């Protein structure tokens, strides 16, 4: 896609034109999918990552600052999301193995079920017990793995505000999800501090 067309595509995307996302998807999804598939070696995971990429593009369309080509931006973002998936997968395996070794008579399958249940509880808490702004800041920090500085810049707030919002979000999560053997290590492994 030539530069003028890419510029127009991004302009339309920022103007909330969903057809621009469809055009971007049609132009690049296969090439990005093949790239991610080479790394992940699993077509379902690769599809999930490509889907996550385009959802992220749409959700962040107003803040997009594409310095190079759209193709370059998409590949860079796909690489970042892929690495995050690999890192989270490795952390999950590390977490399960740690508890399987530390707690007698606990199987990795039982721990995996506990982690899935904890994931559900966290999602429920995020969606039902946190104000929208706090939830956004928490997700940018923990899911998108943005630094406090990046979040502050993106949202036009101070780093101290970000820090306080993360602190209160974690406090809410701890109060709502009590009694989980895994909670402390879960946050330590999956949500490292910035």
Tab-separated table of C-alpha atoms in Angstrom:
chain	number	residue	atom	x	y	z
A	1	UNK	CA	0.000	0.000	0.000
A	2	UNK	CA	1.482	3.346	-0.931
A	3	UNK	CA	2.087	6.108	1.594
A	4	UNK	CA	-0.789	8.375	0.488
A	5	UNK	CA	-3.296	5.549	0.782
A	6	UNK	CA	-1.914	4.566	4.187
A	7	UNK	CA	-2.187	8.155	5.419
A	8	UNK	CA	-5.806	8.296	4.247
A	9	UNK	CA	-6.548	4.928	5.867
A	10	UNK	CA	-5.212	6.130	9.234
A	11	UNK	CA	-7.105	9.416	8.911
A	12	UNK	CA	-10.366	7.526	8.314
A	13	UNK	CA	-9.596	5.139	11.162
A	14	UNK	CA	-9.127	8.065	13.570
A	15	UNK	CA	-12.428	9.492	12.277
A	16	UNK	CA	-14.200	6.321	13.500
A	17	UNK	CA	-14.723	4.842	10.037
A	18	UNK	CA	-15.017	1.055	10.577
A	19	UNK	CA	-14.510	0.359	6.869
A	20	UNK	CA	-10.927	1.604	7.222
A	21	UNK	CA	-10.224	-1.152	9.765
A	22	UNK	CA	-11.754	-3.711	7.393
A	23	UNK	CA	-9.497	-2.461	4.595
A	24	UNK	CA	-6.447	-2.594	6.851
A	25	UNK	CA	-7.385	-6.109	7.953
A	26	UNK	CA	-7.927	-7.282	4.369
A	27	UNK	CA	-4.613	-5.805	3.240
A	28	UNK	CA	-2.410	-7.124	6.042
A	29	UNK	CA	-4.003	-9.929	8.093
A	30	UNK	CA	-2.620	-12.858	6.093
A	31	UNK	CA	0.948	-11.560	6.075
A	32	UNK	CA	0.804	-10.836	9.815
A	33	UNK	CA	-0.819	-14.212	10.525
A	34	UNK	CA	2.002	-16.047	8.708
A	35	UNK	CA	4.582	-14.034	10.657
A	36	UNK	CA	2.946	-14.779	14.025
A	37	UNK	CA	2.403	-18.437	13.099
A	38	UNK	CA	6.137	-18.866	12.464
A	39	UNK	CA	6.798	-17.719	16.028
A	40	UNK	CA	3.888	-19.359	17.866
A	41	UNK	CA	3.729	-22.617	15.884
A	42	UNK	CA	-0.002	-22.807	16.675
A	43	UNK	CA	-2.618	-21.511	14.237
A	44	UNK	CA	-5.293	-20.862	16.884
A	45	UNK	CA	-2.903	-18.806	19.008
A	46	UNK	CA	-1.717	-16.961	15.894
A	47	UNK	CA	-5.325	-16.171	14.940
A	48	UNK	CA	-6.018	-14.941	18.482
A	49	UNK	CA	-2.983	-12.663	18.367
A	50	UNK	CA	-3.916	-11.201	14.969
A	51	UNK	CA	-7.468	-10.646	16.199
A	52	UNK	CA	-6.159	-9.005	19.385
A	53	UNK	CA	-3.936	-6.764	17.251
A	54	UNK	CA	-6.802	-5.421	15.151
A	55	UNK	CA	-9.100	-5.034	18.165
A	56	UNK	CA	-6.335	-3.073	19.882
A	57	UNK	CA	-5.879	-0.884	16.787
A	58	UNK	CA	-9.597	-0.082	16.762
A	59	UNK	CA	-9.761	0.549	20.520
A	60	UNK	CA	-6.746	2.877	20.396
A	61	UNK	CA	-7.528	4.479	17.034
A	62	UNK	CA	-7.763	8.021	18.452
A	63	UNK	CA	-4.275	7.815	19.998
A	64	UNK	CA	-2.513	6.092	17.097
A	65	UNK	CA	0.721	7.760	16.096
A	66	UNK	CA	2.129	5.838	13.148
A	67	UNK	CA	5.604	7.186	12.428
A	68	UNK	CA	6.550	4.721	9.691
A	69	UNK	CA	4.294	2.725	7.402
A	70	UNK	CA	1.049	1.093	8.517
A	71	UNK	CA	2.603	-2.264	7.638
A	72	UNK	CA	5.641	-1.536	9.826
A	73	UNK	CA	3.419	-0.392	12.684
A	74	UNK	CA	1.249	-3.515	12.438
A	75	UNK	CA	4.250	-5.843	12.398
A	76	UNK	CA	5.829	-4.051	15.334
A	77	UNK	CA	2.570	-4.287	17.298
A	78	UNK	CA	2.127	-7.947	16.329
A	79	UNK	CA	5.652	-8.684	17.541
A	80	UNK	CA	4.918	-6.975	20.870
A	81	UNK	CA	1.625	-8.859	21.384
A	82	UNK	CA	3.281	-12.154	20.409
A	83	UNK	CA	6.105	-11.620	22.891
A	84	UNK	CA	3.582	-10.733	25.594
A	85	UNK	CA	1.664	-13.958	24.893
A	86	UNK	CA	4.878	-15.983	25.092
A	87	UNK	CA	5.872	-14.238	28.318
A	88	UNK	CA	2.450	-14.779	29.910
A	89	UNK	CA	2.425	-18.415	28.827
A	90	UNK	CA	5.870	-18.949	30.334
A	91	UNK	CA	4.795	-17.188	33.537
A	92	UNK	CA	1.662	-19.310	33.781
A	93	UNK	CA	3.715	-22.507	33.398
A	94	UNK	CA	6.225	-21.219	35.959
A	95	UNK	CA	3.401	-20.398	38.380
A	96	UNK	CA	1.753	-23.803	38.031
A	97	UNK	CA	5.062	-25.630	38.398
A	98	UNK	CA	6.035	-23.554	41.433
A	99	UNK	CA	2.877	-24.528	43.283
A	100	UNK	CA	2.946	-28.120	42.093
A	101	UNK	CA	6.384	-28.423	43.709
A	102	UNK	CA	5.588	-26.388	46.826
A	103	UNK	CA	2.222	-27.798	47.855
A	104	UNK	CA	2.059	-31.541	48.562
A	105	UNK	CA	-0.667	-33.558	46.849
A	106	UNK	CA	-1.448	-30.779	44.383
A	107	UNK	CA	-1.431	-31.614	40.711
A	108	UNK	CA	-0.661	-29.156	37.923
A	109	UNK	CA	-4.199	-29.761	36.613
A	110	UNK	CA	-5.720	-28.705	39.955
A	111	UNK	CA	-3.543	-25.606	40.047
A	112	UNK	CA	-4.461	-24.790	36.465
A	113	UNK	CA	-8.149	-24.918	37.446
A	114	UNK	CA	-7.430	-22.648	40.426
A	115	UNK	CA	-5.673	-20.169	38.128
A	116	UNK	CA	-8.615	-20.196	35.683
A	117	UNK	CA	-11.021	-19.550	38.553
A	118	UNK	CA	-8.805	-16.722	39.791
A	119	UNK	CA	-8.757	-15.236	36.264
A	120	UNK	CA	-12.584	-15.240	36.284
A	121	UNK	CA	-12.737	-13.615	39.724
A	122	UNK	CA	-10.292	-10.915	38.658
A	123	UNK	CA	-12.264	-10.196	35.470
A	124	UNK	CA	-15.499	-9.956	37.471
A	125	UNK	CA	-13.885	-7.641	40.015
A	126	UNK	CA	-12.451	-5.419	37.277
A	127	UNK	CA	-15.790	-5.144	35.509
A	128	UNK	CA	-18.076	-4.811	38.535
A	129	UNK	CA	-16.097	-3.273	41.388
A	130	UNK	CA	-13.807	-0.693	39.811
A	131	UNK	CA	-14.599	2.709	38.365
A	132	UNK	CA	-14.108	2.847	34.609
A	133	UNK	CA	-11.012	5.074	34.752
A	134	UNK	CA	-9.296	2.853	37.348
A	135	UNK	CA	-10.111	-0.239	35.279
A	136	UNK	CA	-8.627	1.403	32.165
A	137	UNK	CA	-5.427	2.380	33.993
A	138	UNK	CA	-5.102	-1.088	35.521
A	139	UNK	CA	-5.569	-2.805	32.166
A	140	UNK	CA	-3.098	-0.527	30.403
A	141	UNK	CA	-0.553	-1.314	33.099
A	142	UNK	CA	-1.148	-5.009	33.581
A	143	UNK	CA	-2.516	-6.238	30.264
A	144	UNK	CA	-0.893	-3.856	27.787
A	145	UNK	CA	2.190	-3.670	30.034
A	146	UNK	CA	2.581	0.059	29.571
A	147	UNK	CA	4.777	1.897	32.049
A	148	UNK	CA	3.275	4.440	34.437
A	149	UNK	CA	4.893	7.171	32.358
A	150	UNK	CA	3.348	5.836	29.113
A	151	UNK	CA	-0.096	5.585	30.724
A	152	UNK	CA	0.174	9.098	32.157
A	153	UNK	CA	1.167	10.460	28.754
A	154	UNK	CA	-1.566	8.566	26.908
A	155	UNK	CA	-4.321	9.634	29.324
A	156	UNK	CA	-3.032	13.135	30.060
A	157	UNK	CA	-2.654	12.543	33.809
A	158	UNK	CA	0.281	12.517	36.217
A	159	UNK	CA	2.401	9.449	36.950
A	160	UNK	CA	1.424	9.823	40.611
A	161	UNK	CA	-2.257	9.517	39.650
A	162	UNK	CA	-1.455	6.348	37.718
A	163	UNK	CA	0.498	4.964	40.679
A	164	UNK	CA	-2.383	5.697	43.094
A	165	UNK	CA	-4.977	4.195	40.766
A	166	UNK	CA	-2.941	0.979	40.443
A	167	UNK	CA	-2.491	0.872	44.226
A	168	UNK	CA	-6.249	1.214	44.823
A	169	UNK	CA	-7.084	-1.273	42.055
A	170	UNK	CA	-4.836	-3.879	43.672
A	171	UNK	CA	-6.352	-3.081	47.069
A	172	UNK	CA	-9.849	-3.673	45.660
A	173	UNK	CA	-8.747	-6.933	44.059
A	174	UNK	CA	-7.176	-8.163	47.299
A	175	UNK	CA	-10.297	-7.326	49.299
A	176	UNK	CA	-12.652	-8.990	46.816
A	177	UNK	CA	-10.558	-12.090	46.203
A	178	UNK	CA	-9.677	-13.234	49.679
A	179	UNK	CA	-8.775	-16.760	50.616
A	180	UNK	CA	-6.962	-17.677	47.434
A	181	UNK	CA	-3.744	-19.507	48.161
A	182	UNK	CA	-2.391	-18.300	44.880
A	183	UNK	CA	-3.358	-14.637	44.882
A	184	UNK	CA	-0.088	-13.097	46.077
A	185	UNK	CA	2.130	-15.097	43.736
A	186	UNK	CA	-0.370	-14.701	40.925
A	187	UNK	CA	0.007	-10.911	41.085
A	188	UNK	CA	3.740	-11.157	41.569
A	189	UNK	CA	4.237	-13.381	38.510
A	190	UNK	CA	1.558	-12.092	36.127
A	191	UNK	CA	1.475	-8.429	37.069
A	192	UNK	CA	5.015	-7.215	37.707
A	193	UNK	CA	5.378	-3.727	39.121
A	194	UNK	CA	6.541	-0.987	36.722
